[in-house]
């Protein structure tokens, strides 16, 4: 499994694109979140929306779904096919009613299903997204009363979908679920109200920090290079072989 971040920036970052990723398995590409900057970021890497097998969504903040209107319109009017949208079952209605309907709907009968092959995913069970890639949605805390999901891929790779610091969850993922690689959102400055902050992540034991790669950071990230304990920053646009990340580099 290879992962290439389209961006590693926080919602307000300007030096980095939104924290969205391309996961590639056997030549098939899954887009993981599609924020405001995703259409341009894909283009800069030489991809079009038509090169994607599916998109998977963590939650409905704009840095994670703000590019879906263009994705839907391009697939309908430029490429003439419906893309697969994997999304938590609890987010299907909010995504349409609260985010996409205003731009996409052109007659009253149109719904999300007219633009996407919607695959609602219950949390807590494994789903095959493409051959060789499975996911379990893990509900994580981000904004009170707004559903949000982190992703456990192939049983060993945990990708946070914007979450507050939760040391107990990270510990149980490693000791009970056998997680070997963790990509975690990281707010560089305290307090981490809706994200994990770097000072909080630095309290984790070495055996956890060794597995953690930091993403979703602010524009002052260069000032923090060398100040992340045993954790490492993930770079945007660089492609990583996930199985080879643990305890290497
Ligand atoms: O209660 C709140 C809600 C939101 N925010 C900011 O808005 C951003 C929305 O995208 P994000 O989830 O990547 O990051 C969030 C924060 O930067 C906040 O500081 N406190
Ligand atoms: Zn975000
Ligand atoms: Zn968010």
PDB file of N, CA and C in Angstrom, residues 154-227:
ATOM      1  N   UNK A 154      -6.332  -2.075   6.454  1.00  0.00           N
ATOM      2  CA  UNK A 154      -5.701  -3.405   6.425  1.00  0.00           C
ATOM      3  C   UNK A 154      -5.246  -3.868   7.810  1.00  0.00           C
ATOM      4  N   UNK A 155      -5.919  -3.382   8.846  1.00  0.00           N
ATOM      5  CA  UNK A 155      -5.669  -3.852  10.214  1.00  0.00           C
ATOM      6  C   UNK A 155      -4.410  -3.345  10.864  1.00  0.00           C
ATOM      7  N   UNK A 156      -3.548  -2.590  10.118  1.00  0.00           N
ATOM      8  CA  UNK A 156      -2.278  -2.178  10.743  1.00  0.00           C
ATOM      9  C   UNK A 156      -1.956  -0.691  10.587  1.00  0.00           C
ATOM     10  N   UNK A 157      -2.705   0.012   9.749  1.00  0.00           N
ATOM     11  CA  UNK A 157      -2.376   1.408   9.444  1.00  0.00           C
ATOM     12  C   UNK A 157      -3.537   2.293   9.886  1.00  0.00           C
ATOM     13  N   UNK A 158      -3.282   3.111  10.929  1.00  0.00           N
ATOM     14  CA  UNK A 158      -4.318   3.995  11.474  1.00  0.00           C
ATOM     15  C   UNK A 158      -4.075   5.407  10.965  1.00  0.00           C
ATOM     16  N   UNK A 159      -5.112   6.006  10.383  1.00  0.00           N
ATOM     17  CA  UNK A 159      -5.037   7.358   9.811  1.00  0.00           C
ATOM     18  C   UNK A 159      -6.093   8.189  10.516  1.00  0.00           C
ATOM     19  N   UNK A 160      -5.665   9.193  11.259  1.00  0.00           N
ATOM     20  CA  UNK A 160      -6.649   9.966  12.030  1.00  0.00           C
ATOM     21  C   UNK A 160      -7.403  10.924  11.122  1.00  0.00           C
ATOM     22  N   UNK A 161      -8.711  11.001  11.356  1.00  0.00           N
ATOM     23  CA  UNK A 161      -9.526  11.918  10.557  1.00  0.00           C
ATOM     24  C   UNK A 161      -9.835  13.180  11.318  1.00  0.00           C
ATOM     25  N   UNK A 162      -8.853  13.866  11.813  1.00  0.00           N
ATOM     26  CA  UNK A 162      -9.015  15.019  12.709  1.00  0.00           C
ATOM     27  C   UNK A 162      -9.573  14.517  14.034  1.00  0.00           C
ATOM     28  N   UNK A 163      -8.768  14.501  15.049  1.00  0.00           N
ATOM     29  CA  UNK A 163      -9.255  14.030  16.339  1.00  0.00           C
ATOM     30  C   UNK A 163      -8.520  14.712  17.485  1.00  0.00           C
ATOM     31  N   UNK A 164      -9.212  14.841  18.600  1.00  0.00           N
ATOM     32  CA  UNK A 164      -8.535  15.311  19.808  1.00  0.00           C
ATOM     33  C   UNK A 164      -7.556  14.234  20.267  1.00  0.00           C
ATOM     34  N   UNK A 165      -6.677  14.604  21.165  1.00  0.00           N
ATOM     35  CA  UNK A 165      -5.698  13.673  21.714  1.00  0.00           C
ATOM     36  C   UNK A 165      -6.425  12.578  22.498  1.00  0.00           C
ATOM     37  N   UNK A 166      -6.100  11.331  22.204  1.00  0.00           N
ATOM     38  CA  UNK A 166      -6.717  10.201  22.891  1.00  0.00           C
ATOM     39  C   UNK A 166      -5.660   9.110  23.074  1.00  0.00           C
ATOM     40  N   UNK A 167      -4.875   9.266  24.151  1.00  0.00           N
ATOM     41  CA  UNK A 167      -3.758   8.342  24.389  1.00  0.00           C
ATOM     42  C   UNK A 167      -4.255   6.912  24.579  1.00  0.00           C
ATOM     43  N   UNK A 168      -5.390   6.751  25.241  1.00  0.00           N
ATOM     44  CA  UNK A 168      -5.896   5.397  25.487  1.00  0.00           C
ATOM     45  C   UNK A 168      -6.247   4.687  24.177  1.00  0.00           C
ATOM     46  N   UNK A 169      -6.859   5.440  23.255  1.00  0.00           N
ATOM     47  CA  UNK A 169      -7.183   4.845  21.955  1.00  0.00           C
ATOM     48  C   UNK A 169      -5.903   4.426  21.235  1.00  0.00           C
ATOM     49  N   UNK A 170      -4.907   5.324  21.190  1.00  0.00           N
ATOM     50  CA  UNK A 170      -3.666   5.006  20.473  1.00  0.00           C
ATOM     51  C   UNK A 170      -2.985   3.798  21.103  1.00  0.00           C
ATOM     52  N   UNK A 171      -2.971   3.746  22.450  1.00  0.00           N
ATOM     53  CA  UNK A 171      -2.340   2.609  23.137  1.00  0.00           C
ATOM     54  C   UNK A 171      -3.070   1.313  22.816  1.00  0.00           C
ATOM     55  N   UNK A 172      -4.395   1.353  22.825  1.00  0.00           N
ATOM     56  CA  UNK A 172      -5.125   0.109  22.563  1.00  0.00           C
ATOM     57  C   UNK A 172      -4.998  -0.310  21.103  1.00  0.00           C
ATOM     58  N   UNK A 173      -4.917   0.657  20.196  1.00  0.00           N
ATOM     59  CA  UNK A 173      -4.723   0.294  18.787  1.00  0.00           C
ATOM     60  C   UNK A 173      -3.415  -0.472  18.605  1.00  0.00           C
ATOM     61  N   UNK A 174      -2.382  -0.044  19.325  1.00  0.00           N
ATOM     62  CA  UNK A 174      -1.068  -0.689  19.170  1.00  0.00           C
ATOM     63  C   UNK A 174      -1.020  -2.004  19.939  1.00  0.00           C
ATOM     64  N   UNK A 175      -1.443  -1.995  21.205  1.00  0.00           N
ATOM     65  CA  UNK A 175      -1.240  -3.211  21.996  1.00  0.00           C
ATOM     66  C   UNK A 175      -2.317  -4.267  21.760  1.00  0.00           C
ATOM     67  N   UNK A 176      -3.526  -3.834  21.394  1.00  0.00           N
ATOM     68  CA  UNK A 176      -4.600  -4.826  21.223  1.00  0.00           C
ATOM     69  C   UNK A 176      -4.937  -5.097  19.760  1.00  0.00           C
ATOM     70  N   UNK A 177      -4.735  -4.101  18.892  1.00  0.00           N
ATOM     71  CA  UNK A 177      -5.126  -4.280  17.490  1.00  0.00           C
ATOM     72  C   UNK A 177      -3.927  -4.505  16.573  1.00  0.00           C
ATOM     73  N   UNK A 178      -2.717  -4.377  17.102  1.00  0.00           N
ATOM     74  CA  UNK A 178      -1.528  -4.639  16.277  1.00  0.00           C
ATOM     75  C   UNK A 178      -1.222  -3.548  15.266  1.00  0.00           C
ATOM     76  N   UNK A 179      -1.647  -2.310  15.557  1.00  0.00           N
ATOM     77  CA  UNK A 179      -1.358  -1.204  14.625  1.00  0.00           C
ATOM     78  C   UNK A 179       0.135  -0.905  14.611  1.00  0.00           C
ATOM     79  N   UNK A 180       0.692  -0.777  13.420  1.00  0.00           N
ATOM     80  CA  UNK A 180       2.135  -0.558  13.285  1.00  0.00           C
ATOM     81  C   UNK A 180       2.486   0.844  12.807  1.00  0.00           C
ATOM     82  N   UNK A 181       1.572   1.470  12.078  1.00  0.00           N
ATOM     83  CA  UNK A 181       1.830   2.816  11.533  1.00  0.00           C
ATOM     84  C   UNK A 181       0.630   3.707  11.851  1.00  0.00           C
ATOM     85  N   UNK A 182       0.918   4.911  12.359  1.00  0.00           N
ATOM     86  CA  UNK A 182      -0.145   5.864  12.700  1.00  0.00           C
ATOM     87  C   UNK A 182       0.164   7.193  12.016  1.00  0.00           C
ATOM     88  N   UNK A 183      -0.751   7.651  11.156  1.00  0.00           N
ATOM     89  CA  UNK A 183      -0.676   9.020  10.649  1.00  0.00           C
ATOM     90  C   UNK A 183      -1.623   9.837  11.527  1.00  0.00           C
ATOM     91  N   UNK A 184      -1.104  10.880  12.167  1.00  0.00           N
ATOM     92  CA  UNK A 184      -1.930  11.618  13.136  1.00  0.00           C
ATOM     93  C   UNK A 184      -1.937  13.105  12.821  1.00  0.00           C
ATOM     94  N   UNK A 185      -3.143  13.711  12.894  1.00  0.00           N
ATOM     95  CA  UNK A 185      -3.214  15.165  12.763  1.00  0.00           C
ATOM     96  C   UNK A 185      -2.510  15.794  13.959  1.00  0.00           C
ATOM     97  N   UNK A 186      -1.871  16.926  13.727  1.00  0.00           N
ATOM     98  CA  UNK A 186      -1.029  17.523  14.750  1.00  0.00           C
ATOM     99  C   UNK A 186      -1.129  19.041  14.687  1.00  0.00           C
ATOM    100  N   UNK A 187      -1.700  19.595  15.726  1.00  0.00           N
ATOM    101  CA  UNK A 187      -1.697  21.055  15.851  1.00  0.00           C
ATOM    102  C   UNK A 187      -0.424  21.415  16.613  1.00  0.00           C
ATOM    103  N   UNK A 188       0.408  22.239  16.005  1.00  0.00           N
ATOM    104  CA  UNK A 188       1.749  22.455  16.561  1.00  0.00           C
ATOM    105  C   UNK A 188       1.731  23.197  17.896  1.00  0.00           C
ATOM    106  N   UNK A 189       0.689  23.996  18.104  1.00  0.00           N
ATOM    107  CA  UNK A 189       0.637  24.821  19.318  1.00  0.00           C
ATOM    108  C   UNK A 189      -0.509  24.386  20.216  1.00  0.00           C
ATOM    109  N   UNK A 190      -0.329  24.531  21.524  1.00  0.00           N
ATOM    110  CA  UNK A 190      -1.415  24.306  22.486  1.00  0.00           C
ATOM    111  C   UNK A 190      -2.353  25.520  22.467  1.00  0.00           C
ATOM    112  N   UNK A 191      -3.599  25.386  22.870  1.00  0.00           N
ATOM    113  CA  UNK A 191      -4.219  24.132  23.294  1.00  0.00           C
ATOM    114  C   UNK A 191      -4.804  23.392  22.101  1.00  0.00           C
ATOM    115  N   UNK A 192      -4.777  22.066  22.169  1.00  0.00           N
ATOM    116  CA  UNK A 192      -5.382  21.264  21.103  1.00  0.00           C
ATOM    117  C   UNK A 192      -6.848  21.036  21.425  1.00  0.00           C
ATOM    118  N   UNK A 193      -7.687  21.980  21.051  1.00  0.00           N
ATOM    119  CA  UNK A 193      -9.101  21.881  21.447  1.00  0.00           C
ATOM    120  C   UNK A 193      -9.850  20.875  20.580  1.00  0.00           C
ATOM    121  N   UNK A 194      -9.655  20.935  19.267  1.00  0.00           N
ATOM    122  CA  UNK A 194     -10.355  19.993  18.379  1.00  0.00           C
ATOM    123  C   UNK A 194      -9.385  19.053  17.669  1.00  0.00           C
ATOM    124  N   UNK A 195      -8.088  19.265  17.887  1.00  0.00           N
ATOM    125  CA  UNK A 195      -7.037  18.390  17.336  1.00  0.00           C
ATOM    126  C   UNK A 195      -6.109  17.961  18.475  1.00  0.00           C
ATOM    127  N   UNK A 196      -5.283  16.949  18.207  1.00  0.00           N
ATOM    128  CA  UNK A 196      -4.193  16.637  19.122  1.00  0.00           C
ATOM    129  C   UNK A 196      -3.101  17.684  18.917  1.00  0.00           C
ATOM    130  N   UNK A 197      -2.573  18.215  20.013  1.00  0.00           N
ATOM    131  CA  UNK A 197      -1.475  19.180  19.879  1.00  0.00           C
ATOM    132  C   UNK A 197      -0.139  18.445  19.962  1.00  0.00           C
ATOM    133  N   UNK A 198       0.892  19.084  19.429  1.00  0.00           N
ATOM    134  CA  UNK A 198       2.227  18.479  19.512  1.00  0.00           C
ATOM    135  C   UNK A 198       2.642  18.268  20.975  1.00  0.00           C
ATOM    136  N   UNK A 199       2.453  19.245  21.882  1.00  0.00           N
ATOM    137  CA  UNK A 199       2.824  18.984  23.278  1.00  0.00           C
ATOM    138  C   UNK A 199       2.095  17.766  23.863  1.00  0.00           C
ATOM    139  N   UNK A 200       0.841  17.549  23.486  1.00  0.00           N
ATOM    140  CA  UNK A 200       0.130  16.353  23.968  1.00  0.00           C
ATOM    141  C   UNK A 200       0.735  15.083  23.379  1.00  0.00           C
ATOM    142  N   UNK A 201       1.000  15.082  22.079  1.00  0.00           N
ATOM    143  CA  UNK A 201       1.547  13.880  21.433  1.00  0.00           C
ATOM    144  C   UNK A 201       2.933  13.544  21.990  1.00  0.00           C
ATOM    145  N   UNK A 202       3.667  14.571  22.410  1.00  0.00           N
ATOM    146  CA  UNK A 202       5.010  14.341  22.960  1.00  0.00           C
ATOM    147  C   UNK A 202       4.972  13.652  24.324  1.00  0.00           C
ATOM    148  N   UNK A 203       3.788  13.568  24.955  1.00  0.00           N
ATOM    149  CA  UNK A 203       3.686  12.846  26.235  1.00  0.00           C
ATOM    150  C   UNK A 203       3.551  11.342  26.023  1.00  0.00           C
ATOM    151  N   UNK A 204       3.374  10.895  24.786  1.00  0.00           N
ATOM    152  CA  UNK A 204       3.192   9.461  24.528  1.00  0.00           C
ATOM    153  C   UNK A 204       4.497   8.702  24.734  1.00  0.00           C
ATOM    154  N   UNK A 205       4.412   7.438  25.154  1.00  0.00           N
ATOM    155  CA  UNK A 205       5.633   6.641  25.329  1.00  0.00           C
ATOM    156  C   UNK A 205       6.337   6.384  23.989  1.00  0.00           C
ATOM    157  N   UNK A 206       7.627   6.089  24.081  1.00  0.00           N
ATOM    158  CA  UNK A 206       8.444   5.874  22.871  1.00  0.00           C
ATOM    159  C   UNK A 206       7.818   4.847  21.932  1.00  0.00           C
ATOM    160  N   UNK A 207       7.277   3.752  22.483  1.00  0.00           N
ATOM    161  CA  UNK A 207       6.767   2.674  21.615  1.00  0.00           C
ATOM    162  C   UNK A 207       5.603   3.178  20.752  1.00  0.00           C
ATOM    163  N   UNK A 208       4.900   4.201  21.203  1.00  0.00           N
ATOM    164  CA  UNK A 208       3.856   4.796  20.361  1.00  0.00           C
ATOM    165  C   UNK A 208       4.458   5.841  19.432  1.00  0.00           C
ATOM    166  N   UNK A 209       5.288   6.725  19.976  1.00  0.00           N
ATOM    167  CA  UNK A 209       5.880   7.773  19.129  1.00  0.00           C
ATOM    168  C   UNK A 209       6.621   7.181  17.932  1.00  0.00           C
ATOM    169  N   UNK A 210       7.263   6.025  18.133  1.00  0.00           N
ATOM    170  CA  UNK A 210       8.012   5.392  17.035  1.00  0.00           C
ATOM    171  C   UNK A 210       7.133   5.082  15.831  1.00  0.00           C
ATOM    172  N   UNK A 211       5.845   4.916  16.074  1.00  0.00           N
ATOM    173  CA  UNK A 211       4.929   4.540  14.988  1.00  0.00           C
ATOM    174  C   UNK A 211       4.212   5.740  14.385  1.00  0.00           C
ATOM    175  N   UNK A 212       4.409   6.944  14.958  1.00  0.00           N
ATOM    176  CA  UNK A 212       3.559   8.084  14.604  1.00  0.00           C
ATOM    177  C   UNK A 212       4.221   9.013  13.580  1.00  0.00           C
ATOM    178  N   UNK A 213       3.456   9.348  12.563  1.00  0.00           N
ATOM    179  CA  UNK A 213       3.858  10.299  11.518  1.00  0.00           C
ATOM    180  C   UNK A 213       2.858  11.454  11.558  1.00  0.00           C
ATOM    181  N   UNK A 214       3.369  12.674  11.572  1.00  0.00           N
ATOM    182  CA  UNK A 214       2.544  13.853  11.830  1.00  0.00           C
ATOM    183  C   UNK A 214       2.089  14.517  10.538  1.00  0.00           C
ATOM    184  N   UNK A 215       0.824  14.931  10.527  1.00  0.00           N
ATOM    185  CA  UNK A 215       0.240  15.590   9.344  1.00  0.00           C
ATOM    186  C   UNK A 215      -0.724  16.667   9.835  1.00  0.00           C
ATOM    187  N   UNK A 216      -1.388  17.370   8.906  1.00  0.00           N
ATOM    188  CA  UNK A 216      -2.397  18.373   9.264  1.00  0.00           C
ATOM    189  C   UNK A 216      -1.783  19.454  10.165  1.00  0.00           C
ATOM    190  N   UNK A 217      -0.627  19.973   9.740  1.00  0.00           N
ATOM    191  CA  UNK A 217       0.102  20.953  10.561  1.00  0.00           C
ATOM    192  C   UNK A 217       0.039  22.343   9.925  1.00  0.00           C
ATOM    193  N   UNK A 218       0.414  23.332  10.715  1.00  0.00           N
ATOM    194  CA  UNK A 218       0.328  24.727  10.283  1.00  0.00           C
ATOM    195  C   UNK A 218       1.549  25.176   9.499  1.00  0.00           C
ATOM    196  N   UNK A 219       1.468  26.403   8.996  1.00  0.00           N
ATOM    197  CA  UNK A 219       2.519  26.929   8.121  1.00  0.00           C
ATOM    198  C   UNK A 219       3.881  27.072   8.797  1.00  0.00           C
ATOM    199  N   UNK A 220       3.907  27.113  10.130  1.00  0.00           N
ATOM    200  CA  UNK A 220       5.202  27.254  10.815  1.00  0.00           C
ATOM    201  C   UNK A 220       5.860  25.898  11.089  1.00  0.00           C
ATOM    202  N   UNK A 221       5.403  24.848  10.380  1.00  0.00           N
ATOM    203  CA  UNK A 221       5.979  23.504  10.569  1.00  0.00           C
ATOM    204  C   UNK A 221       7.509  23.462  10.472  1.00  0.00           C
ATOM    205  N   UNK A 222       8.142  24.229   9.555  1.00  0.00           N
ATOM    206  CA  UNK A 222       9.611  24.128   9.481  1.00  0.00           C
ATOM    207  C   UNK A 222      10.305  24.451  10.805  1.00  0.00           C
ATOM    208  N   UNK A 223       9.701  25.320  11.609  1.00  0.00           N
ATOM    209  CA  UNK A 223      10.316  25.675  12.902  1.00  0.00           C
ATOM    210  C   UNK A 223      10.308  24.509  13.886  1.00  0.00           C
ATOM    211  N   UNK A 224       9.512  23.474  13.589  1.00  0.00           N
ATOM    212  CA  UNK A 224       9.360  22.357  14.523  1.00  0.00           C
ATOM    213  C   UNK A 224      10.139  21.111  14.093  1.00  0.00           C
ATOM    214  N   UNK A 225      10.840  21.209  12.983  1.00  0.00           N
ATOM    215  CA  UNK A 225      11.634  20.055  12.545  1.00  0.00           C
ATOM    216  C   UNK A 225      12.720  19.806  13.590  1.00  0.00           C
ATOM    217  N   UNK A 226      12.832  18.559  14.055  1.00  0.00           N
ATOM    218  CA  UNK A 226      13.780  18.232  15.121  1.00  0.00           C
ATOM    219  C   UNK A 226      13.207  18.428  16.515  1.00  0.00           C
ATOM    220  N   UNK A 227      11.937  18.839  16.598  1.00  0.00           N
ATOM    221  CA  UNK A 227      11.321  19.086  17.917  1.00  0.00           C
ATOM    222  C   UNK A 227      10.075  18.229  18.115  1.00  0.00           C
TER     223      UNK A 227
END
